[in-house]
Coordinates of C-alpha atoms in Angstrom, one line a residue:
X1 CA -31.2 116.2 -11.0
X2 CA -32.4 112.7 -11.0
X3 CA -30.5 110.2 -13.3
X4 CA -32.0 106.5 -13.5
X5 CA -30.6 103.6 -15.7
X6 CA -29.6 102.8 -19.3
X7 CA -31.8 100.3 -21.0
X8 CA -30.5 99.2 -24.5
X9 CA -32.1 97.6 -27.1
X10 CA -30.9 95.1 -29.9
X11 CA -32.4 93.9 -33.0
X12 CA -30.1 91.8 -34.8
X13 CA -31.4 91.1 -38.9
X14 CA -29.7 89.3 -42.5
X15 CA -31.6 92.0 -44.7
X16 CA -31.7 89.4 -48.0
X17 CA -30.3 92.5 -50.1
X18 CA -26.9 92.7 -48.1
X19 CA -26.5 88.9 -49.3
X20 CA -23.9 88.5 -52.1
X21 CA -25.4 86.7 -55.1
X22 CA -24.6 83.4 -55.3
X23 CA -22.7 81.8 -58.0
X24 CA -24.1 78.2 -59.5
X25 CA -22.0 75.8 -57.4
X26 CA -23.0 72.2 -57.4
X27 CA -20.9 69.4 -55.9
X28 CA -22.0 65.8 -56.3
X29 CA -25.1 67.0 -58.1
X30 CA -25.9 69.2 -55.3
X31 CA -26.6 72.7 -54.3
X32 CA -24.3 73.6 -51.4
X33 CA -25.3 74.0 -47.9
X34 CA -25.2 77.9 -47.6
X35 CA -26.4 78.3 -51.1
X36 CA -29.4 76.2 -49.8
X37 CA -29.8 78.7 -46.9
X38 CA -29.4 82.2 -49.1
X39 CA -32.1 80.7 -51.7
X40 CA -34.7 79.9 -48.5
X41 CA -34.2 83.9 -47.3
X42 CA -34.5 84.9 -51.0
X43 CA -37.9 82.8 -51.5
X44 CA -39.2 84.7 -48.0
X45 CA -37.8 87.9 -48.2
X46 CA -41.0 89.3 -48.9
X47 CA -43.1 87.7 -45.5
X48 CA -40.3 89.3 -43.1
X49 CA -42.2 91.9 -40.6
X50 CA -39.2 94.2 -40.4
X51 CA -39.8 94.1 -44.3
X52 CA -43.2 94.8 -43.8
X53 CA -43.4 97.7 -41.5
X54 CA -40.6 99.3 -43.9
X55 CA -42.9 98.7 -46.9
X56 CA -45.8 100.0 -44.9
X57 CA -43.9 103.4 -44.3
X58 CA -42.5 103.7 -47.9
X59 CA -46.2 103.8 -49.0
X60 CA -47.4 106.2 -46.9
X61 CA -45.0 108.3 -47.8
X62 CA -45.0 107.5 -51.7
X63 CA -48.7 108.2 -51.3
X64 CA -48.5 111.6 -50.2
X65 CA -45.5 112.5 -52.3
X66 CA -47.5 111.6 -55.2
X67 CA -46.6 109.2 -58.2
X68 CA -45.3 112.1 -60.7
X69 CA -43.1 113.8 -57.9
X70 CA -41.3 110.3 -57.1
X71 CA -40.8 109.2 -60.3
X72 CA -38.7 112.7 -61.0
X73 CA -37.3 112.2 -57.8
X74 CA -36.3 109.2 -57.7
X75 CA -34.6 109.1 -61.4
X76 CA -32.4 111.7 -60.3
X77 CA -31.1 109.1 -57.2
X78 CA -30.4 106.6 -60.1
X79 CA -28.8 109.4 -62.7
X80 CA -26.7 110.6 -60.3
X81 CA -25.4 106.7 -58.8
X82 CA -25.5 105.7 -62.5
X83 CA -22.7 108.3 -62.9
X84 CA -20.6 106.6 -60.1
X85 CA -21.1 103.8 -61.2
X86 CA -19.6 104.8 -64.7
X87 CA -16.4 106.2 -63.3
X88 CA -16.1 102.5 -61.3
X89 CA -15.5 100.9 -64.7
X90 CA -13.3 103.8 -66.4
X91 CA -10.0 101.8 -65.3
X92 CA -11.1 98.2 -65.1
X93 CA -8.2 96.8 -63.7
X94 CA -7.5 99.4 -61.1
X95 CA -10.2 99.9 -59.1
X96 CA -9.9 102.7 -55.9
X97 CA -12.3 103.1 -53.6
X98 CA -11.2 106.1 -50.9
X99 CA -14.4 105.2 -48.6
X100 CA -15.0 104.0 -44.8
X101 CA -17.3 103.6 -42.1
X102 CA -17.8 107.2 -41.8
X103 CA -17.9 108.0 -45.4
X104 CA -20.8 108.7 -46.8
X105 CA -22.5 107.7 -50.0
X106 CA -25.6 109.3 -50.4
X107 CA -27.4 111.8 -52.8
X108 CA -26.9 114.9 -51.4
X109 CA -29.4 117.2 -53.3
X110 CA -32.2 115.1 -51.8
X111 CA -31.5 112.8 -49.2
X112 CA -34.5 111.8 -48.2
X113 CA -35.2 110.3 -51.7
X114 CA -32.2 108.7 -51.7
X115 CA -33.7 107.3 -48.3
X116 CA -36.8 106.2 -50.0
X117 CA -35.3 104.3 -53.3
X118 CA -33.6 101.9 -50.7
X119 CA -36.3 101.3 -49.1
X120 CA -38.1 101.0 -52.0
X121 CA -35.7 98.9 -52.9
X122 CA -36.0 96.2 -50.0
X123 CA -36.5 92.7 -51.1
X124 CA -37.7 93.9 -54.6
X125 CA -33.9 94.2 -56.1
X126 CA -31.9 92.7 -53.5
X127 CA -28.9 93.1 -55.3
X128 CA -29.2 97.1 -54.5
X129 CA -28.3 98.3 -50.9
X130 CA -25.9 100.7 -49.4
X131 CA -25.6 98.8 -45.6
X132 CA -24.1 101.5 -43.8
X133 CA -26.9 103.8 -44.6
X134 CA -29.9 101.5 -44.4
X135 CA -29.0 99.9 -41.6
X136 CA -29.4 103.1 -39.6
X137 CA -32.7 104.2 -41.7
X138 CA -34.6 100.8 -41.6
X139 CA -35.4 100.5 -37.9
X140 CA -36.9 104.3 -38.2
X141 CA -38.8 103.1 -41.0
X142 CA -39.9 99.7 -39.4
X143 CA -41.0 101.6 -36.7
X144 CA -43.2 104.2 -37.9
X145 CA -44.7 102.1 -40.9
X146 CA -46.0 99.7 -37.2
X147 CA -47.6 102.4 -36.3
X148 CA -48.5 104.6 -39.2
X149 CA -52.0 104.2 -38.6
X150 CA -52.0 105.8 -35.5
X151 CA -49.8 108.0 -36.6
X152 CA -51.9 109.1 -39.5
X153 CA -54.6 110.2 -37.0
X154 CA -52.2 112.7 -34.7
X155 CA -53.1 115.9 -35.1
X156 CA -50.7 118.4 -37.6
X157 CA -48.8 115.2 -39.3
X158 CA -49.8 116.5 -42.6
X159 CA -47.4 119.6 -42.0
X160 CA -44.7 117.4 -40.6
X161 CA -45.0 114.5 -43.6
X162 CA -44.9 118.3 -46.3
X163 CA -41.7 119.1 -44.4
X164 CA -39.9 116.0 -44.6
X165 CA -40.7 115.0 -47.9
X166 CA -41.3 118.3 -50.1
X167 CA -39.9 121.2 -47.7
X168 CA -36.8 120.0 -45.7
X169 CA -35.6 117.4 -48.2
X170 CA -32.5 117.2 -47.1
X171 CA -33.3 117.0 -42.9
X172 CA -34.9 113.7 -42.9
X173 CA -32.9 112.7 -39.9
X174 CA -34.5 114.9 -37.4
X175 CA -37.9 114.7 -38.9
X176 CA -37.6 110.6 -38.9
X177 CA -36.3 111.3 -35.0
X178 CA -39.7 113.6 -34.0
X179 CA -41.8 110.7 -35.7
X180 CA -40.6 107.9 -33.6
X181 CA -40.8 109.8 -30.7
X182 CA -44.5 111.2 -31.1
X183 CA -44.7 107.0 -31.2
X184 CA -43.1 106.8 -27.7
X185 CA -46.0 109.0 -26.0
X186 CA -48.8 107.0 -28.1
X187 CA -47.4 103.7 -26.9
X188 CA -47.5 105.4 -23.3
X189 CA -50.9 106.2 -24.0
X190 CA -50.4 110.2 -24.1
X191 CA -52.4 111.9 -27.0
X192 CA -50.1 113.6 -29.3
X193 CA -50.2 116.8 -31.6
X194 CA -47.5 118.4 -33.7
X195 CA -46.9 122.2 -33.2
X196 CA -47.1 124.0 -35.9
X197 CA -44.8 126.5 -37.0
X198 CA -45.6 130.1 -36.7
X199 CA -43.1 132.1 -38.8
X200 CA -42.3 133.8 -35.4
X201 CA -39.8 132.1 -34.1
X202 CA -39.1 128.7 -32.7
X203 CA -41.6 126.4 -31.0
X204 CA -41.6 122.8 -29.4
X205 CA -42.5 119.8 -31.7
X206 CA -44.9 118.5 -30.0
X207 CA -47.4 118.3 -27.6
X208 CA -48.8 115.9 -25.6
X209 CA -51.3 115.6 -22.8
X210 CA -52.9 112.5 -20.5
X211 CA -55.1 112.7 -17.7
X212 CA -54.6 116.5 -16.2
X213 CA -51.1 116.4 -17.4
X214 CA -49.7 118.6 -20.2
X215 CA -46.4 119.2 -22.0
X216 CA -44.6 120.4 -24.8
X217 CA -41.8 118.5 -26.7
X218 CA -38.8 119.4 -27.9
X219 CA -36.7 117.1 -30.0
X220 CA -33.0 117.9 -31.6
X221 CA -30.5 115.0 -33.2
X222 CA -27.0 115.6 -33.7
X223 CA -25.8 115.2 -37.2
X224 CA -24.7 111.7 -37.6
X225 CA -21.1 112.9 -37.8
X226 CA -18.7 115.3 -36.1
X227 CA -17.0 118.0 -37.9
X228 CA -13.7 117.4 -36.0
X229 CA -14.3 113.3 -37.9
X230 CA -15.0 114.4 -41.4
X231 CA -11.7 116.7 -41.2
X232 CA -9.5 113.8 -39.6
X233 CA -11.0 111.2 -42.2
X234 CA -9.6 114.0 -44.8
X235 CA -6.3 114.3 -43.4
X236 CA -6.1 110.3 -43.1
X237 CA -7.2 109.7 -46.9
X238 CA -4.2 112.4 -47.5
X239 CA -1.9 110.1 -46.3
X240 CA -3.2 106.7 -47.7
X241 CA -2.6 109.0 -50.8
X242 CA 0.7 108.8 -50.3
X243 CA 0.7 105.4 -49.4
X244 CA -1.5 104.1 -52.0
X245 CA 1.5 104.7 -55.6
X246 CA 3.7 101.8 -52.8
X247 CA 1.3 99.4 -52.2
X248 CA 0.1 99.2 -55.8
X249 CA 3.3 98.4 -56.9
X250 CA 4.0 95.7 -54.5
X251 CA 3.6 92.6 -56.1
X252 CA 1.0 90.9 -52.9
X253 CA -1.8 91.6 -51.0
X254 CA -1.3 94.1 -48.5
X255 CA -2.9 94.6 -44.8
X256 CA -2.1 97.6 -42.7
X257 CA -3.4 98.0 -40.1
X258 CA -2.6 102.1 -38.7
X259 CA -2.9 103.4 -34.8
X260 CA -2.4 107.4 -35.1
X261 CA -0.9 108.1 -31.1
X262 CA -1.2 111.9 -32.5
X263 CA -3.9 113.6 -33.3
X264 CA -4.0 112.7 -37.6
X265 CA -3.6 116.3 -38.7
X266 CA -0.3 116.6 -36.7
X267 CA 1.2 113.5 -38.3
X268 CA 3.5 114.3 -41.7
X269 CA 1.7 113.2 -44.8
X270 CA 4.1 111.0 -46.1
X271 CA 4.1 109.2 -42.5
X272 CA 2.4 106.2 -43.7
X273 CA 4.5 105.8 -46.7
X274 CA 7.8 106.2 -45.1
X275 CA 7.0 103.1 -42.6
X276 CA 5.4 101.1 -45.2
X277 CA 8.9 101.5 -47.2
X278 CA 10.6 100.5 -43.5
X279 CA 8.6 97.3 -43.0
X280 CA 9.3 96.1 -46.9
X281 CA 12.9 97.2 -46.2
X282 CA 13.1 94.9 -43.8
X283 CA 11.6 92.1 -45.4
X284 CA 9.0 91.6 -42.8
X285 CA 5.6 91.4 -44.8
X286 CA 5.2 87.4 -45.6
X287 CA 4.8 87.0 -41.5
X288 CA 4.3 90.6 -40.4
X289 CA 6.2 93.3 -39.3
X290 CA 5.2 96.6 -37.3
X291 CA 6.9 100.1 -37.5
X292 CA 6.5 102.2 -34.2
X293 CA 7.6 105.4 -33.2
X294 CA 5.8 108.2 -31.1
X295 CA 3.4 109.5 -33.4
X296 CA 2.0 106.2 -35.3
X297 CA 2.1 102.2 -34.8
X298 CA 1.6 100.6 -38.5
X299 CA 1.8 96.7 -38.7
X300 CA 1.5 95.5 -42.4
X301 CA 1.1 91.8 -43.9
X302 CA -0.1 89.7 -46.6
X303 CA -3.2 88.8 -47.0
X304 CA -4.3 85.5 -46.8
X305 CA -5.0 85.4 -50.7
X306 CA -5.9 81.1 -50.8
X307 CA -8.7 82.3 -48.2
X308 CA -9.9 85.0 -50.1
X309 CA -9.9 83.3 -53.7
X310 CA -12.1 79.8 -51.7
X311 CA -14.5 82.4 -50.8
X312 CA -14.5 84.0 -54.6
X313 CA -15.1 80.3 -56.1
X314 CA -18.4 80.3 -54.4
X315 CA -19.8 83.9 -53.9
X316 CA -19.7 87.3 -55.4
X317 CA -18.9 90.0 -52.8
X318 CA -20.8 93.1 -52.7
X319 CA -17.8 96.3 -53.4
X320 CA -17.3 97.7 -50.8
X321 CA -19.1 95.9 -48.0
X322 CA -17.9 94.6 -44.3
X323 CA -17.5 91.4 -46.2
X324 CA -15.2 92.3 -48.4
X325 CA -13.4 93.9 -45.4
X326 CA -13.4 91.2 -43.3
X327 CA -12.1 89.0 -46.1
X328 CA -9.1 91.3 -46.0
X329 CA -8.7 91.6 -42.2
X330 CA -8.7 88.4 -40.2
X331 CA -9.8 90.1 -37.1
X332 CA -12.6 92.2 -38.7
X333 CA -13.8 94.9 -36.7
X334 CA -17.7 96.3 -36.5
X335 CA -16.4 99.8 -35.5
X336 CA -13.2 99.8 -37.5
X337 CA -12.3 101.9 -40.4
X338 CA -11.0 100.8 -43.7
X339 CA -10.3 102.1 -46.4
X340 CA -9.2 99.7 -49.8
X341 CA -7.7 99.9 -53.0
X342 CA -8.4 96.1 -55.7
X343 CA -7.5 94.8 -58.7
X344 CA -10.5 93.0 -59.4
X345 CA -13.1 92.2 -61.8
X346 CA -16.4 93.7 -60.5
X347 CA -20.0 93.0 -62.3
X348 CA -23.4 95.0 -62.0
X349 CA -25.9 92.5 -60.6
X350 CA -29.7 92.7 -61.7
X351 CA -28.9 95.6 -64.4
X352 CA -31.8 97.7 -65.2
X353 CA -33.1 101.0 -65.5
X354 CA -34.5 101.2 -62.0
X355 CA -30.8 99.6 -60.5
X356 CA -27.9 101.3 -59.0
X357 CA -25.6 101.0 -56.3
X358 CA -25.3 97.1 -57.2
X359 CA -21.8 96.5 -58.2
X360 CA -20.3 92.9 -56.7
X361 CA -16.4 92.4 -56.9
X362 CA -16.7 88.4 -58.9
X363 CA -12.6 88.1 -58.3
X364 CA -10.1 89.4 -56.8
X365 CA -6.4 89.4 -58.0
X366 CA -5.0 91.7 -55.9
X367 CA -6.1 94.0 -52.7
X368 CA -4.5 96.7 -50.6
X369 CA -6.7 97.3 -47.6
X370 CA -6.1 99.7 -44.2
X371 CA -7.6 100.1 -41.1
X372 CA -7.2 102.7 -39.1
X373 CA -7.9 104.5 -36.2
X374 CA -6.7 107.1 -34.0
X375 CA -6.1 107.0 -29.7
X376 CA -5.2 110.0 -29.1
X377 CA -6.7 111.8 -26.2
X378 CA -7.4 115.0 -28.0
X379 CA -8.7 112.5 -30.9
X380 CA -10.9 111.2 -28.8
X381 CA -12.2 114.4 -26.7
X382 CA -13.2 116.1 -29.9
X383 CA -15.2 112.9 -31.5
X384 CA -16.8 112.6 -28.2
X385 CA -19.0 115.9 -29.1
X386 CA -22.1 116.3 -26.2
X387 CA -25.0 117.9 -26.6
X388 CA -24.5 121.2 -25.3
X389 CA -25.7 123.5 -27.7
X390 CA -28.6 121.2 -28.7
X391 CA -30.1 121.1 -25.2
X392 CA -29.0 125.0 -25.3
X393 CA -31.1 125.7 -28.6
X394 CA -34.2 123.1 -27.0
X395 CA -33.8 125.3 -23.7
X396 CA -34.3 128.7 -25.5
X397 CA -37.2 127.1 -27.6
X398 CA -39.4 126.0 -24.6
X399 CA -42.2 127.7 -23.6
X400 CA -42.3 129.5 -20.4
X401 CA -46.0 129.2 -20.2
X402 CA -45.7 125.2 -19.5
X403 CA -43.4 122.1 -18.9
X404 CA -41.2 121.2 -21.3
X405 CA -39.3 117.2 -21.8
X406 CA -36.5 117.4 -24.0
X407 CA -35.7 114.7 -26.3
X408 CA -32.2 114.3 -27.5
X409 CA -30.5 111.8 -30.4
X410 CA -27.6 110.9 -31.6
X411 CA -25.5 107.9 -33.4
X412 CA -22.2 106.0 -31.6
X413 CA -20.4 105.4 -34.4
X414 CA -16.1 105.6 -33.1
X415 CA -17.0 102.2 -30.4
X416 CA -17.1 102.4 -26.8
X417 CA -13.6 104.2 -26.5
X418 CA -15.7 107.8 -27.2
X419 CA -18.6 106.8 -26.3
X420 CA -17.7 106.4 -22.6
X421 CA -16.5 109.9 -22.9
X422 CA -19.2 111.7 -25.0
X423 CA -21.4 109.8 -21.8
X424 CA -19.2 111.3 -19.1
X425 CA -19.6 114.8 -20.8
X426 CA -23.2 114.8 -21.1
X427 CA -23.7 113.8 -17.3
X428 CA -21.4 116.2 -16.0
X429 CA -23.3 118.9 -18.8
X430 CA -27.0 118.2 -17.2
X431 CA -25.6 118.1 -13.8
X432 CA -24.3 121.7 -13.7
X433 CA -27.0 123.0 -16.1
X434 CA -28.7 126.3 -15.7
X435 CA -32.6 126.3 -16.7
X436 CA -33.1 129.7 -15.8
X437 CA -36.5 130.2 -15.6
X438 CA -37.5 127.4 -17.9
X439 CA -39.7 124.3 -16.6
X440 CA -37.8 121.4 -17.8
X441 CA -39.5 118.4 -16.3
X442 CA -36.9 115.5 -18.1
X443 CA -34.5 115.1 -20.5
X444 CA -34.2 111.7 -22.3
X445 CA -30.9 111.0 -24.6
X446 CA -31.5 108.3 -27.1
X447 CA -28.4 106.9 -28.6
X448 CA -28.3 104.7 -31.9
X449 CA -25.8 102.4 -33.6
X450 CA -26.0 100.2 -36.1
X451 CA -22.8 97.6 -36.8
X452 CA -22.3 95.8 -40.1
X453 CA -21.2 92.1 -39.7
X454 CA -18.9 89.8 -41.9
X455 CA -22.0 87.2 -42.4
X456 CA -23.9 89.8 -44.0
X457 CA -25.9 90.2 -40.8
X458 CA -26.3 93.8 -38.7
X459 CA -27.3 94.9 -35.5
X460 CA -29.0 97.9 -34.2
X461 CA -28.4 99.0 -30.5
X462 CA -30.5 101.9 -28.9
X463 CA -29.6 103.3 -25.2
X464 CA -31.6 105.4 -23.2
X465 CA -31.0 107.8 -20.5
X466 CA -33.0 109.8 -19.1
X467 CA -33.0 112.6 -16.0
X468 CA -35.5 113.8 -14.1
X469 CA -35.0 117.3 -13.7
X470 CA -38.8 118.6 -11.9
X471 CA -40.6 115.5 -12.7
X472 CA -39.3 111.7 -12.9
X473 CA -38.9 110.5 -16.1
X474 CA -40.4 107.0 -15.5
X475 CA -43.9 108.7 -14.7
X476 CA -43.7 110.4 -18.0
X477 CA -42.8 107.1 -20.1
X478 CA -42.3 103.9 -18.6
X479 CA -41.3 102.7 -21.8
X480 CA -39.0 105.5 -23.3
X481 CA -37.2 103.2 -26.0
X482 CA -37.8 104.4 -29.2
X483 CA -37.3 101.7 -31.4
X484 CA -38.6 98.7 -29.3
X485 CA -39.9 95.8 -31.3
X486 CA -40.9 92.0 -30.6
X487 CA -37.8 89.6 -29.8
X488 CA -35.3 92.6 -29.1
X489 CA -33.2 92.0 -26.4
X490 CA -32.8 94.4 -23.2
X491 CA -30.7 95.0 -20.9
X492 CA -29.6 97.3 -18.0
X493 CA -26.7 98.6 -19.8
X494 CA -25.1 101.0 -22.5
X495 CA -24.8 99.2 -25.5
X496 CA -21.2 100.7 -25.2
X497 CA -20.5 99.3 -22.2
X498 CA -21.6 95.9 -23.9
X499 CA -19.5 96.5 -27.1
X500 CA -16.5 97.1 -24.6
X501 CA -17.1 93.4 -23.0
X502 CA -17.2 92.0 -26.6
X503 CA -13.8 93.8 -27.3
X504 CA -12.1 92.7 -24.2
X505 CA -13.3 88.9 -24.5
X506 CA -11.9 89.2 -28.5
X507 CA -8.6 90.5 -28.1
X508 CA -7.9 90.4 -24.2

C-alpha cells in the first residue's frame, strides 16, 4: 500500500442570514460602526459567488422537481417548523431548548427539501437559517451549481438528479457526495458516466475513462453521526434533566461547564445534580468553583450578565446559535457541546407565510447554559468509527471485470481528540486489508467539517487522503479535493492536526 499526504482545504464565509438583525441604534446622530458593516453585506448579499453557485444548483434542481411538486414539498418543511415554532411560545417566559452541536433539526420525512428551502432561502430571507446544517450543505451546493453545466451533460445524471430529489428523498447526503466527486474526474479531465442501476444487485457509481484508461467508481459516506453519539447525547440530556429543576431555581446566570472521565451511560443520572447542589453548597458560584471526583469534573459560574445585556442593547441574537453560546461561555468553543435553558423574550424576524426557523432571543433575563464533553477512552474509541464496513460493502460491489477507486466521506465533528484516532484506525484498516480478488487501484478518504464561529462567521475544512493500492493515486487525480474553490487555503496537513494547534495556542 502506498499512502501519500493530507491536503486540507478551508473556505472561511459571514453567510448574511447567520447575521443577527440589527436593532436601530444611533449615537450622536449616527449609525454605529458594525451596524454600518452588517447593512454593506445585507445590500450585497445577493453579488456573493458562493451565493451564486448555491442559487445556480437550487435551480437546477427546482427545475427538474417541477413547480407543483416544490410548492407541496416545500409547505410541508414550513408546516412542520411552524409547529415548533408554536410550542417555542407556549411558556413565554420559560424557554428550554434540549439541543447541541450534534442535535439535529431537520425535517425528517424529506430531508432533502428541507435542504432545498434553506438554500432557497439564501440571501432572500436572511432572517431564516439553521447554521449547523447549512454550513455543511452549502459548499456541496456551491460546488455543483460551478459546475452544473458540465454536469448536466454527463451521461445518466437524469437517473441520479430522479433519485435524489423524487426516489431517495431522505439520502441526499450520499447522492450530494457522488455529485461532487463525478466533479473531481471532470476537473481532471476524465469523461464521466453514472452507472445505472440494474435491479440485480449492486453496481459502482460511476464510471470514468481518459486516454486508454478505464475505471469504475465507487462512492459510500458515513452518516454524519455515530450511533454510539446519538445514544451518549441521550444519556447526557438525561442528566441535564435532572439538573435543569436546580438551575432554574437559582436566582443567576449559570455556566457549567461538564468533563465525563466515564463513559456518560456509566455515570448515575442524578450525577450532575448532586455536584451542582455541592458547588452552591459551598458558596462558590460568584467566582467559580469546580466539583471532581473519578467519574466527572463539573466547574460552574455566573455568567457575565452586564456583558451579555451590552450586547442585547445593540443586537438581537439568533435562538440557539454559537452566538448566543458564546455569549454564555467566555471561552467559546467551535467543537464544543452546549446545551441551554433562557428566560428570555424571543421575536419571529421577517414573519410570513414562506418563513420559519427565524426566531431571535431580543433579551435575555436569565440563562443556564452547559457544555460538555466526554474523555474517556472508550468515549473516544467508539466516536472514532472507521470505515470498515463501507470499504467492505464498496469492496463486494466492485466489478471483477475492471479496476475499481473507492471514494470514501465522512464529517469530523467531536475535534481533533477523535479524529486522530478514527485516522489511526483507518490506516491501520487499509494496511492489513484483504482485496481478494478485486482490482482496487486507490482509495481516497475525504473528510469534512464545518465550525460555527461567535462573529457569525464559519469555516469549512476538507482533508484528503488517499492510498495507492495497484495504481498511485496522484496519476488518477492530481487534484483529488473535492470542494476546492478560488481563495481557499491549502496546506499539507489534517485539518485536525490544525484544529489541535489552534487548541494548544488557546488554552496551553
Amino acid at each position: 500500500m502506498m499512502s501519500h499526504s493530507e491536503y486540507k482545504v478551508k473556505d472561511t464565509k459571514t453567510p448574511i442570514e447567520n447575521l443577527p438583525d440589527r436593532k436601530v441604534i444611533v449615537e450622536n446622530n449616527a449609525i454605529l460602526p458594525e451596524h454600518k458593516e452588517f447593512y454593506k453585506l445585507f445590500d450585497n448579499r445577493h453579488d456573493d459567488l458562493f451565493t451564486i453557485d448555491i442559487k445556480r444548483a437550487l435551480h437546477w434542481f427546482l427545475e427538474y422537481m417541477g413547480n407543483n411538486d416544490w410548492f407541496e414539498r416545500r409547505q410541508k418543511v414550513i408546516e412542520y417548523f411552524s409547529n415548533i415554532a408554536k410550542s417555542l411560545y407556549q411558556e413565554p417566559d420559560k424557554y428550554n431548548m434540549d439541543r447541541d452541536k450534534e442535535s439535529r433539526m431537520a425535517f425528517y420525512e424529506d430531508w432533502v427539501a428541507w435542504y432545498l428551502y434553506l438554500a432557497e432561502s439564501l440571501a432572500d430571507r436572511p432572517a431564516v437559517d439553521e447554521p449547523s446544517q447549512s454550513s455543511r450543505i452549502w459548499p456541496f451546493f456551491a460546488i455543483i451549481g460551478k459546475y452544473n453545466e458540465e454536469l448536466k451533460k454527463v451521461k445518466g445524471i437524469e437517473a441520479k438528479l430522479h433519485d435524489l430529489l423524487k426516489k431517495r428523498i431522505n439520502q441526499p447526503d450520499s447522492i450530494l457526495f457522488e455529485f461532487v466527486v463525478a466533479i473531481c474526474y471532470l476537473k481532471n479531465g476524465w469523461t464521466v458516466e453514472f452507472i445505472p442501476e440494474t435491479g440485480k444487485g449492486k453496481t459502482p457509481d460511476l464510471f470514468v475513462s481518459r486516454g486508454n484508461q478505464n475505471y469504475f467508481v465507487e462512492c459510500k459516506r458515513l452518516a454524519k453521526v455515530t450511533e454510539y453519539s446519538e445514544k451518549e447525547r441521550a444519556h447526557w440530556i438525561k442528566r441535564w434533566r435532572e439538573v435543569l429543576p436546580l438551575l432554574l431555581q437559582y436566582p443567576y446566570s449559570v455556566f457549567l461547564d461538564v468533563k465525563f472521565k466515564v463513559e456518560v451511560a456509566k455515570t448515575e443520572v442524578n450525577l450532575i445534580s448532586k455536584a451542582f447542589q455541592d458547588i452552591v453548597s459551598k458558596d462558590g458560584l460568584q467566582h467559580g468553583f469546580c466539583f471532581e471526583n473519578e467519574h466527572v469534573k463539573v466547574c460552574a459560574k455566573h455568567m457575565d450578565m452586564k456583558r451579555i445585556t451590552d450586547h442585547f442593547n445593540k443586537w438581537m441574537v439568533k435562538y440557539p446559535s454559537p452566538q448566543l453560546y458564546a455569549l454564555f461561555d467566555d471561552n467559546y468553543d467551535p467543537h464544543g457541546s452546549y446545551t441551554n435553558a433562557c428566560i428570555a423574550k424571543l421575536v419571529e424576524i421577517s414573519p410570513d407565510s414562506e418563513s420559519v426557523i427565524n426566531i431571535f432571543a431580543d433579551k435575555i433575563d436569565r440563562a443556564y447554559c452547559a457544555k460538555w464533553e466526554c474523555t474517556a477512552v472508550e468515549s473516544i474509541n467508539k466516536k472514532a468509527k472507521d470505515v470498515k464496513n463501507l470499504l467492505v460493502k464498496a469492496v463486494k460491489q466492485a466489478p471483477k471485470n475492471g479496476s475499481t477507486i473507492i471514494h470514501i466521506g465522512y464529517e469530523t465533528l467531536h475535534g481533533p481528540h477523535v479524529e486522530y484516532v478514527r485516522d489511526m484506525k483507518i490506516v491501520e484498516l487499509l494496511s492489513g486489508f484483504e482485496f481478494g480478488d478485486k482490482d482496487v487501484a486507490s482509495i481516497f478518504c475525504h473528510s469534512f467539517q464545518s465550525r460555527l464561529f461567535a462573529n457569525n462567521e464559519w469555516d469549512f475544512a476538507e482533508t484528503t487522503r488517499y492510498f495507492g493500492i495497484n495504481k498511485n493515486p496522484i496519476e488518477l487525480l492530481n487534484d483529488s479535493l473535492l470542494m476546492d474553490r478560488d481563495g481557499t487555503e491549502k496546506a499539507n496537513e489534517t485539518h485536525w492536526s490544525q484544529d489541535m494547534k489552534e487548541y494548544l495556542n488557546k488554552y496551553v
